[in-house]
């Protein structure tokens, strides 16, 4: 066979003709057959990175701020190649709508990190579980049993008791500096653990205090480890080496929680077994005595046991306590900070609570629906300081077209609610704290249901936060009680710091330390 050199040497004219006509032939072929590189060209724009590691060396610890800065340069839809993982970041309401509503089935899957897989017993919870039968069953059980109107009403006494305890604690610390986030976190842990295992614990206050102490001790580190950037998540071949010791750290935290949960689960199994053995009547009174743990164990013994094993039960309990506590405490802390920064708004909230509740009564849950201005203050705070500024990342299960771009299967998708909530094209004076934007005409859709894609503090679509009804109730109840019972100020010489610290839940970088002073003349209202 003749070589290329031989062909060129013997037929120079033919070779020259090929060189001259090839571009024309290619142009004609492209005209009639389309662009063969179209799918490549339609990937979103984005910054370049290095071979192998991609953009990984340039990622900062404040991802929500960095992604917002990159969106200003590359647009509201851009890509990042981070190690072996292709990522897409979205901060356009129309594109978010495509992802969360129009193509929700494709983008409803998770891409859990190595730490998340350890934390959730291999993705056996609700937050990080892959889309499938287990996730659907677990979420259905949580909504039907834990968040039913009946159960929320039945747990009213627990909520009232724990909030009143917090008020008594603050009264005893009148004039002293208090870490408000820490206090609310402790209140929430006590409340949620009573809701999910109070009947199993019975009157054993010592055991309940041990449960509370373990969660209080590990929760901050647990959430931090979940949100800590891990090189192994982007270069999977490094996972076995655990270079940053994140997997080992998370394993230790999960063990601490498991060690306190397992004896309680065993006690729950004993109670459920005993009731089944003696044929306990399934009447209303018996149902009221069950806690969420016992309901889970009964379901495990039945048909639901196919997907609800002990690992899933532990993951669910852990999810509820940590997920339900950390976001609430963080939001209360941000609300109190912005109210201290805006004393006229705080005064207006207190006036509203005084008008609805009165000065010779305590705040009760029946008052909450009437506290419309406080509700607007909470929403405006969540707009400026969303606890999950990038929500929980999603993963595409198929190649699709979004916002005019091709998004390949397996792409990790970040929805930048932080940028959405501060976009000057979507909000008038977006950096100004203005609760009235949630009270005026057209504000009806600006709620927590995720139907207005400008405002998504808890997500939208099938992966929207399942615990919104309880979280909303507790946020308003705690804040109304704090603001009705006390006046608040900063310690002498202290200034407010609004810098944040990115994580799976983004918190204030410096804890909010405040000084309460009782404002109700009737001292009996603090007992």
mmCIF file of C-alpha atoms in Angstrom, residues 46-387:
data_model
loop_
_atom_site.group_PDB
_atom_site.id
_atom_site.type_symbol
_atom_site.label_atom_id
_atom_site.label_comp_id
_atom_site.label_asym_id
_atom_site.label_seq_id
_atom_site.Cartn_x
_atom_site.Cartn_y
_atom_site.Cartn_z
ATOM 1 C CA UNK A 46 -17.988 28.620 32.513
ATOM 2 C CA UNK A 47 -14.406 29.130 33.684
ATOM 3 C CA UNK A 48 -11.562 26.908 32.539
ATOM 4 C CA UNK A 49 -9.629 24.704 34.932
ATOM 5 C CA UNK A 50 -6.550 22.492 34.982
ATOM 6 C CA UNK A 51 -6.347 18.974 33.558
ATOM 7 C CA UNK A 52 -7.582 16.230 35.945
ATOM 8 C CA UNK A 53 -8.520 18.571 38.830
ATOM 9 C CA UNK A 54 -10.489 21.091 36.757
ATOM 10 C CA UNK A 55 -11.672 24.111 38.734
ATOM 11 C CA UNK A 56 -11.110 22.395 42.092
ATOM 12 C CA UNK A 57 -8.020 24.449 43.099
ATOM 13 C CA UNK A 58 -9.987 27.683 42.667
ATOM 14 C CA UNK A 59 -13.025 26.815 44.787
ATOM 15 C CA UNK A 60 -13.398 28.974 47.905
ATOM 16 C CA UNK A 61 -14.963 28.112 51.232
ATOM 17 C CA UNK A 62 -17.806 30.607 50.633
ATOM 18 C CA UNK A 63 -19.274 28.792 47.635
ATOM 19 C CA UNK A 64 -22.555 30.741 47.587
ATOM 20 C CA UNK A 65 -20.672 34.036 47.316
ATOM 21 C CA UNK A 66 -18.237 32.653 44.739
ATOM 22 C CA UNK A 67 -21.026 31.167 42.590
ATOM 23 C CA UNK A 68 -22.884 34.493 42.716
ATOM 24 C CA UNK A 69 -19.735 36.295 41.541
ATOM 25 C CA UNK A 70 -19.228 33.780 38.712
ATOM 26 C CA UNK A 71 -22.859 34.213 37.601
ATOM 27 C CA UNK A 72 -22.191 37.929 37.070
ATOM 28 C CA UNK A 73 -19.412 36.983 34.648
ATOM 29 C CA UNK A 74 -20.808 33.888 32.910
ATOM 30 C CA UNK A 75 -24.549 34.359 33.296
ATOM 31 C CA UNK A 76 -27.292 32.753 35.405
ATOM 32 C CA UNK A 77 -26.477 29.270 34.055
ATOM 33 C CA UNK A 78 -22.834 28.218 34.022
ATOM 34 C CA UNK A 79 -20.782 25.062 34.309
ATOM 35 C CA UNK A 80 -17.752 24.030 36.317
ATOM 36 C CA UNK A 81 -15.631 20.951 35.749
ATOM 37 C CA UNK A 82 -14.524 20.023 39.253
ATOM 38 C CA UNK A 83 -12.257 16.998 39.153
ATOM 39 C CA UNK A 84 -14.201 14.274 37.344
ATOM 40 C CA UNK A 85 -17.557 15.882 38.192
ATOM 41 C CA UNK A 86 -19.378 18.220 35.805
ATOM 42 C CA UNK A 87 -21.357 20.802 37.807
ATOM 43 C CA UNK A 88 -24.000 23.314 36.756
ATOM 44 C CA UNK A 89 -24.980 26.368 38.794
ATOM 45 C CA UNK A 90 -28.344 28.047 38.179
ATOM 46 C CA UNK A 91 -29.624 31.413 39.433
ATOM 47 C CA UNK A 92 -32.366 32.154 36.887
ATOM 48 C CA UNK A 93 -35.992 31.712 38.017
ATOM 49 C CA UNK A 94 -37.099 30.530 34.572
ATOM 50 C CA UNK A 95 -34.373 27.863 34.424
ATOM 51 C CA UNK A 96 -34.981 26.880 38.056
ATOM 52 C CA UNK A 97 -38.622 26.388 37.084
ATOM 53 C CA UNK A 98 -37.568 24.092 34.229
ATOM 54 C CA UNK A 99 -35.528 22.009 36.660
ATOM 55 C CA UNK A 100 -37.915 21.922 39.626
ATOM 56 C CA UNK A 101 -41.226 21.701 37.783
ATOM 57 C CA UNK A 102 -40.996 20.903 34.094
ATOM 58 C CA UNK A 103 -38.200 18.305 34.402
ATOM 59 C CA UNK A 104 -38.404 17.519 38.101
ATOM 60 C CA UNK A 105 -38.326 13.745 37.485
ATOM 61 C CA UNK A 106 -34.922 14.051 35.787
ATOM 62 C CA UNK A 107 -33.409 16.401 38.376
ATOM 63 C CA UNK A 108 -34.942 15.056 41.602
ATOM 64 C CA UNK A 109 -32.104 12.655 42.327
ATOM 65 C CA UNK A 110 -29.309 13.321 44.797
ATOM 66 C CA UNK A 111 -25.552 13.175 44.461
ATOM 67 C CA UNK A 112 -24.574 12.458 48.100
ATOM 68 C CA UNK A 113 -21.043 13.120 49.244
ATOM 69 C CA UNK A 114 -18.900 10.483 50.932
ATOM 70 C CA UNK A 115 -19.691 12.092 54.311
ATOM 71 C CA UNK A 116 -23.443 12.135 53.553
ATOM 72 C CA UNK A 117 -23.437 8.437 52.687
ATOM 73 C CA UNK A 118 -21.828 7.626 56.023
ATOM 74 C CA UNK A 119 -24.173 9.969 57.899
ATOM 75 C CA UNK A 120 -27.298 8.439 56.362
ATOM 76 C CA UNK A 121 -26.404 4.735 56.512
ATOM 77 C CA UNK A 122 -25.812 4.633 52.772
ATOM 78 C CA UNK A 123 -28.544 7.094 51.768
ATOM 79 C CA UNK A 124 -31.351 5.533 53.850
ATOM 80 C CA UNK A 125 -32.822 8.843 55.055
ATOM 81 C CA UNK A 126 -35.088 11.348 53.271
ATOM 82 C CA UNK A 127 -32.718 14.231 52.480
ATOM 83 C CA UNK A 128 -30.000 12.301 50.637
ATOM 84 C CA UNK A 129 -31.761 9.103 49.559
ATOM 85 C CA UNK A 130 -31.795 8.475 45.806
ATOM 86 C CA UNK A 131 -35.124 8.907 44.076
ATOM 87 C CA UNK A 132 -36.888 5.564 44.284
ATOM 88 C CA UNK A 133 -39.224 3.353 46.287
ATOM 89 C CA UNK A 134 -37.378 3.738 49.587
ATOM 90 C CA UNK A 135 -37.356 7.532 49.390
ATOM 91 C CA UNK A 136 -41.047 7.670 48.436
ATOM 92 C CA UNK A 137 -42.043 5.321 51.264
ATOM 93 C CA UNK A 138 -39.896 7.085 53.883
ATOM 94 C CA UNK A 139 -41.193 10.528 52.945
ATOM 95 C CA UNK A 140 -44.792 9.304 52.887
ATOM 96 C CA UNK A 141 -44.415 7.817 56.384
ATOM 97 C CA UNK A 142 -42.811 11.007 57.710
ATOM 98 C CA UNK A 143 -45.534 13.270 56.300
ATOM 99 C CA UNK A 144 -48.429 10.967 57.204
ATOM 100 C CA UNK A 145 -47.336 10.036 60.732
ATOM 101 C CA UNK A 146 -45.033 12.794 61.980
ATOM 102 C CA UNK A 147 -46.567 15.817 60.287
ATOM 103 C CA UNK A 148 -50.233 14.890 60.299
ATOM 104 C CA UNK A 149 -52.585 17.508 61.758
ATOM 105 C CA UNK A 150 -53.513 15.009 64.445
ATOM 106 C CA UNK A 151 -49.907 14.430 65.538
ATOM 107 C CA UNK A 152 -49.005 18.132 65.436
ATOM 108 C CA UNK A 153 -52.024 18.876 67.640
ATOM 109 C CA UNK A 154 -51.127 16.001 69.969
ATOM 110 C CA UNK A 155 -47.610 17.399 70.444
ATOM 111 C CA UNK A 156 -48.837 20.905 71.257
ATOM 112 C CA UNK A 157 -48.135 20.322 74.966
ATOM 113 C CA UNK A 158 -44.502 19.413 74.266
ATOM 114 C CA UNK A 159 -43.977 22.555 72.203
ATOM 115 C CA UNK A 160 -45.565 24.803 74.801
ATOM 116 C CA UNK A 161 -43.619 23.237 77.653
ATOM 117 C CA UNK A 162 -40.232 23.600 75.980
ATOM 118 C CA UNK A 163 -40.853 27.192 74.853
ATOM 119 C CA UNK A 164 -41.994 28.169 78.354
ATOM 120 C CA UNK A 165 -38.854 26.538 79.789
ATOM 121 C CA UNK A 166 -36.756 28.701 77.453
ATOM 122 C CA UNK A 167 -38.606 31.819 78.611
ATOM 123 C CA UNK A 168 -37.977 30.887 82.257
ATOM 124 C CA UNK A 169 -34.289 30.348 81.514
ATOM 125 C CA UNK A 170 -34.037 33.766 79.887
ATOM 126 C CA UNK A 171 -35.856 35.380 82.815
ATOM 127 C CA UNK A 172 -33.242 33.915 85.163
ATOM 128 C CA UNK A 173 -30.538 35.471 82.955
ATOM 129 C CA UNK A 174 -32.114 38.934 82.786
ATOM 130 C CA UNK A 175 -29.450 41.553 82.132
ATOM 131 C CA UNK A 176 -26.859 38.896 81.278
ATOM 132 C CA UNK A 177 -25.316 37.995 77.931
ATOM 133 C CA UNK A 178 -26.989 34.985 76.260
ATOM 134 C CA UNK A 179 -26.069 32.981 73.167
ATOM 135 C CA UNK A 180 -29.527 32.995 71.566
ATOM 136 C CA UNK A 181 -28.730 30.421 68.861
ATOM 137 C CA UNK A 182 -27.476 27.955 71.447
ATOM 138 C CA UNK A 183 -30.561 28.421 73.623
ATOM 139 C CA UNK A 184 -32.986 27.917 70.707
ATOM 140 C CA UNK A 185 -31.020 24.900 69.469
ATOM 141 C CA UNK A 186 -31.284 23.242 72.875
ATOM 142 C CA UNK A 187 -35.016 24.022 73.011
ATOM 143 C CA UNK A 188 -35.560 22.482 69.589
ATOM 144 C CA UNK A 189 -33.569 19.339 70.381
ATOM 145 C CA UNK A 190 -35.632 18.788 73.538
ATOM 146 C CA UNK A 191 -38.856 19.351 71.661
ATOM 147 C CA UNK A 192 -38.113 17.177 68.626
ATOM 148 C CA UNK A 193 -36.744 14.271 70.669
ATOM 149 C CA UNK A 194 -39.912 14.346 72.806
ATOM 150 C CA UNK A 195 -42.013 14.249 69.642
ATOM 151 C CA UNK A 196 -40.226 11.265 68.113
ATOM 152 C CA UNK A 197 -39.423 9.145 71.195
ATOM 153 C CA UNK A 198 -41.170 10.712 74.211
ATOM 154 C CA UNK A 199 -43.545 7.801 74.825
ATOM 155 C CA UNK A 200 -40.708 5.267 74.583
ATOM 156 C CA UNK A 201 -38.617 7.235 77.078
ATOM 157 C CA UNK A 202 -41.634 7.583 79.375
ATOM 158 C CA UNK A 203 -40.856 9.473 82.563
ATOM 159 C CA UNK A 204 -37.134 8.742 82.393
ATOM 160 C CA UNK A 205 -35.916 12.358 82.366
ATOM 161 C CA UNK A 206 -32.314 11.263 82.925
ATOM 162 C CA UNK A 207 -32.329 9.194 79.726
ATOM 163 C CA UNK A 208 -33.946 12.051 77.799
ATOM 164 C CA UNK A 209 -31.296 14.459 79.029
ATOM 165 C CA UNK A 210 -28.590 12.056 77.821
ATOM 166 C CA UNK A 211 -30.165 11.962 74.353
ATOM 167 C CA UNK A 212 -30.385 15.762 74.294
ATOM 168 C CA UNK A 213 -26.790 16.134 75.455
ATOM 169 C CA UNK A 214 -25.419 13.801 72.758
ATOM 170 C CA UNK A 215 -27.269 15.612 69.969
ATOM 171 C CA UNK A 216 -26.285 19.008 71.398
ATOM 172 C CA UNK A 217 -22.661 17.912 71.570
ATOM 173 C CA UNK A 218 -22.354 16.411 68.075
ATOM 174 C CA UNK A 219 -24.834 18.448 66.009
ATOM 175 C CA UNK A 220 -22.588 21.401 65.148
ATOM 176 C CA UNK A 221 -19.717 19.133 64.124
ATOM 177 C CA UNK A 222 -22.075 16.794 62.255
ATOM 178 C CA UNK A 223 -23.501 19.614 60.124
ATOM 179 C CA UNK A 224 -20.013 21.079 59.583
ATOM 180 C CA UNK A 225 -18.657 17.719 58.370
ATOM 181 C CA UNK A 226 -21.611 17.328 55.994
ATOM 182 C CA UNK A 227 -20.848 20.692 54.393
ATOM 183 C CA UNK A 228 -17.045 20.525 54.406
ATOM 184 C CA UNK A 229 -15.620 20.400 50.846
ATOM 185 C CA UNK A 230 -14.025 16.992 50.330
ATOM 186 C CA UNK A 231 -11.564 16.400 47.502
ATOM 187 C CA UNK A 232 -12.666 12.747 47.400
ATOM 188 C CA UNK A 233 -16.126 13.792 46.202
ATOM 189 C CA UNK A 234 -14.605 15.191 43.008
ATOM 190 C CA UNK A 235 -11.752 12.715 42.566
ATOM 191 C CA UNK A 236 -13.434 9.446 43.649
ATOM 192 C CA UNK A 237 -10.267 7.364 43.321
ATOM 193 C CA UNK A 238 -8.949 9.255 46.382
ATOM 194 C CA UNK A 239 -11.908 8.299 48.582
ATOM 195 C CA UNK A 240 -10.242 5.214 50.070
ATOM 196 C CA UNK A 241 -7.385 7.356 51.407
ATOM 197 C CA UNK A 242 -9.700 9.829 53.244
ATOM 198 C CA UNK A 243 -7.003 12.480 52.928
ATOM 199 C CA UNK A 244 -8.916 15.107 54.931
ATOM 200 C CA UNK A 245 -10.193 12.582 57.501
ATOM 201 C CA UNK A 246 -13.757 13.745 56.830
ATOM 202 C CA UNK A 247 -15.139 10.207 56.504
ATOM 203 C CA UNK A 248 -13.433 9.162 59.723
ATOM 204 C CA UNK A 249 -14.752 12.243 61.493
ATOM 205 C CA UNK A 250 -18.313 11.605 60.306
ATOM 206 C CA UNK A 251 -18.057 7.936 61.236
ATOM 207 C CA UNK A 252 -17.198 8.887 64.818
ATOM 208 C CA UNK A 253 -20.117 11.310 65.052
ATOM 209 C CA UNK A 254 -22.589 8.770 63.654
ATOM 210 C CA UNK A 255 -21.324 6.196 66.162
ATOM 211 C CA UNK A 256 -21.932 8.599 69.066
ATOM 212 C CA UNK A 257 -25.540 9.094 67.911
ATOM 213 C CA UNK A 258 -26.013 5.389 67.182
ATOM 214 C CA UNK A 259 -24.802 4.424 70.655
ATOM 215 C CA UNK A 260 -27.490 6.579 72.302
ATOM 216 C CA UNK A 261 -30.263 5.627 69.825
ATOM 217 C CA UNK A 262 -29.877 1.849 69.785
ATOM 218 C CA UNK A 263 -30.920 1.203 73.425
ATOM 219 C CA UNK A 264 -33.968 3.449 72.906
ATOM 220 C CA UNK A 265 -34.874 1.590 69.704
ATOM 221 C CA UNK A 266 -34.547 -1.711 71.582
ATOM 222 C CA UNK A 267 -36.903 -0.378 74.261
ATOM 223 C CA UNK A 268 -39.313 0.736 71.535
ATOM 224 C CA UNK A 269 -39.199 -2.755 70.000
ATOM 225 C CA UNK A 270 -39.955 -4.271 73.407
ATOM 226 C CA UNK A 271 -42.982 -1.984 73.869
ATOM 227 C CA UNK A 272 -44.305 -2.673 70.366
ATOM 228 C CA UNK A 273 -43.797 -6.419 70.806
ATOM 229 C CA UNK A 274 -45.541 -6.393 74.180
ATOM 230 C CA UNK A 275 -48.523 -4.490 72.801
ATOM 231 C CA UNK A 276 -48.751 -6.908 69.900
ATOM 232 C CA UNK A 277 -48.498 -9.938 72.208
ATOM 233 C CA UNK A 278 -51.300 -8.865 74.523
ATOM 234 C CA UNK A 279 -53.452 -7.662 71.629
ATOM 235 C CA UNK A 280 -53.594 -4.016 72.666
ATOM 236 C CA UNK A 281 -56.746 -2.274 71.371
ATOM 237 C CA UNK A 282 -56.036 0.089 68.485
ATOM 238 C CA UNK A 283 -58.285 2.816 69.765
ATOM 239 C CA UNK A 284 -57.728 6.544 69.831
ATOM 240 C CA UNK A 285 -56.234 6.563 73.305
ATOM 241 C CA UNK A 286 -53.687 3.899 72.386
ATOM 242 C CA UNK A 287 -52.706 5.770 69.215
ATOM 243 C CA UNK A 288 -52.152 8.962 71.198
ATOM 244 C CA UNK A 289 -49.603 7.157 73.401
ATOM 245 C CA UNK A 290 -47.428 6.116 70.482
ATOM 246 C CA UNK A 291 -44.478 8.182 69.437
ATOM 247 C CA UNK A 292 -42.961 8.323 65.970
ATOM 248 C CA UNK A 293 -40.331 5.698 66.837
ATOM 249 C CA UNK A 294 -42.989 3.169 67.850
ATOM 250 C CA UNK A 295 -44.961 3.869 64.666
ATOM 251 C CA UNK A 296 -41.811 3.236 62.601
ATOM 252 C CA UNK A 297 -41.143 -0.030 64.435
ATOM 253 C CA UNK A 298 -44.732 -1.199 63.881
ATOM 254 C CA UNK A 299 -44.399 -0.413 60.185
ATOM 255 C CA UNK A 300 -41.066 -2.251 60.076
ATOM 256 C CA UNK A 301 -42.802 -5.356 61.396
ATOM 257 C CA UNK A 302 -45.398 -5.103 58.601
ATOM 258 C CA UNK A 303 -45.286 -4.639 54.852
ATOM 259 C CA UNK A 304 -43.200 -1.456 55.064
ATOM 260 C CA UNK A 305 -40.405 -3.545 56.619
ATOM 261 C CA UNK A 306 -39.204 -4.374 53.125
ATOM 262 C CA UNK A 307 -37.718 -0.890 52.840
ATOM 263 C CA UNK A 308 -37.800 0.267 56.473
ATOM 264 C CA UNK A 309 -34.957 -1.578 58.189
ATOM 265 C CA UNK A 310 -33.163 -0.489 61.378
ATOM 266 C CA UNK A 311 -30.583 1.481 59.388
ATOM 267 C CA UNK A 312 -33.353 3.474 57.720
ATOM 268 C CA UNK A 313 -35.056 4.100 61.088
ATOM 269 C CA UNK A 314 -31.822 5.432 62.612
ATOM 270 C CA UNK A 315 -31.228 7.616 59.544
ATOM 271 C CA UNK A 316 -34.776 9.006 59.716
ATOM 272 C CA UNK A 317 -34.588 9.812 63.447
ATOM 273 C CA UNK A 318 -31.220 11.489 62.963
ATOM 274 C CA UNK A 319 -32.565 13.437 59.963
ATOM 275 C CA UNK A 320 -35.522 14.767 61.922
ATOM 276 C CA UNK A 321 -33.575 15.848 65.002
ATOM 277 C CA UNK A 322 -30.626 17.477 63.241
ATOM 278 C CA UNK A 323 -32.488 18.787 60.195
ATOM 279 C CA UNK A 324 -35.391 20.108 62.216
ATOM 280 C CA UNK A 325 -33.214 21.743 64.829
ATOM 281 C CA UNK A 326 -30.314 23.359 63.013
ATOM 282 C CA UNK A 327 -32.247 25.318 60.375
ATOM 283 C CA UNK A 328 -34.738 26.641 62.958
ATOM 284 C CA UNK A 329 -32.064 27.765 65.411
ATOM 285 C CA UNK A 330 -30.015 29.357 62.619
ATOM 286 C CA UNK A 331 -33.038 31.264 61.282
ATOM 287 C CA UNK A 332 -34.060 32.530 64.729
ATOM 288 C CA UNK A 333 -30.510 33.816 65.209
ATOM 289 C CA UNK A 334 -30.570 35.683 61.872
ATOM 290 C CA UNK A 335 -34.028 37.152 62.589
ATOM 291 C CA UNK A 336 -32.913 38.464 65.977
ATOM 292 C CA UNK A 337 -29.781 39.961 64.382
ATOM 293 C CA UNK A 338 -31.715 41.862 61.695
ATOM 294 C CA UNK A 339 -34.227 43.086 64.283
ATOM 295 C CA UNK A 340 -31.417 44.461 66.442
ATOM 296 C CA UNK A 341 -30.066 46.169 63.313
ATOM 297 C CA UNK A 342 -33.553 47.570 62.607
ATOM 298 C CA UNK A 343 -35.008 48.582 66.002
ATOM 299 C CA UNK A 344 -38.035 50.258 64.412
ATOM 300 C CA UNK A 345 -38.989 46.920 62.848
ATOM 301 C CA UNK A 346 -38.523 45.147 66.174
ATOM 302 C CA UNK A 347 -40.809 47.686 67.814
ATOM 303 C CA UNK A 348 -43.441 47.144 65.133
ATOM 304 C CA UNK A 349 -43.289 43.357 65.668
ATOM 305 C CA UNK A 350 -43.661 43.801 69.437
ATOM 306 C CA UNK A 351 -46.612 46.136 68.918
ATOM 307 C CA UNK A 352 -48.304 43.534 66.717
ATOM 308 C CA UNK A 353 -47.724 40.741 69.254
ATOM 309 C CA UNK A 354 -48.955 42.965 72.103
ATOM 310 C CA UNK A 355 -52.103 43.786 70.121
ATOM 311 C CA UNK A 356 -52.878 40.140 69.315
ATOM 312 C CA UNK A 357 -51.764 38.509 72.578
ATOM 313 C CA UNK A 358 -52.104 41.296 75.123
ATOM 314 C CA UNK A 359 -49.769 42.169 77.974
ATOM 315 C CA UNK A 360 -51.447 39.922 80.531
ATOM 316 C CA UNK A 361 -51.206 36.672 78.626
ATOM 317 C CA UNK A 362 -48.582 34.413 77.051
ATOM 318 C CA UNK A 363 -48.167 33.685 73.364
ATOM 319 C CA UNK A 364 -50.078 30.587 72.256
ATOM 320 C CA UNK A 365 -50.104 28.813 68.914
ATOM 321 C CA UNK A 366 -53.643 30.047 68.198
ATOM 322 C CA UNK A 367 -52.207 33.570 67.926
ATOM 323 C CA UNK A 368 -49.693 32.733 65.190
ATOM 324 C CA UNK A 369 -51.915 33.048 62.112
ATOM 325 C CA UNK A 370 -52.720 36.636 63.086
ATOM 326 C CA UNK A 371 -49.057 37.699 63.345
ATOM 327 C CA UNK A 372 -48.751 38.718 59.706
ATOM 328 C CA UNK A 373 -45.996 41.287 60.174
ATOM 329 C CA UNK A 374 -43.814 38.865 62.138
ATOM 330 C CA UNK A 375 -44.388 36.313 59.376
ATOM 331 C CA UNK A 376 -43.198 38.882 56.814
ATOM 332 C CA UNK A 377 -40.103 39.604 58.938
ATOM 333 C CA UNK A 378 -39.224 35.889 58.985
ATOM 334 C CA UNK A 379 -39.673 35.587 55.204
ATOM 335 C CA UNK A 380 -37.595 38.681 54.513
ATOM 336 C CA UNK A 381 -34.842 37.268 56.731
ATOM 337 C CA UNK A 382 -34.965 33.965 54.856
ATOM 338 C CA UNK A 383 -34.714 35.905 51.600
ATOM 339 C CA UNK A 384 -31.517 37.642 52.682
ATOM 340 C CA UNK A 385 -30.030 34.779 54.720
ATOM 341 C CA UNK A 386 -31.373 31.442 53.417
ATOM 342 C CA UNK A 387 -30.126 28.599 55.641
#
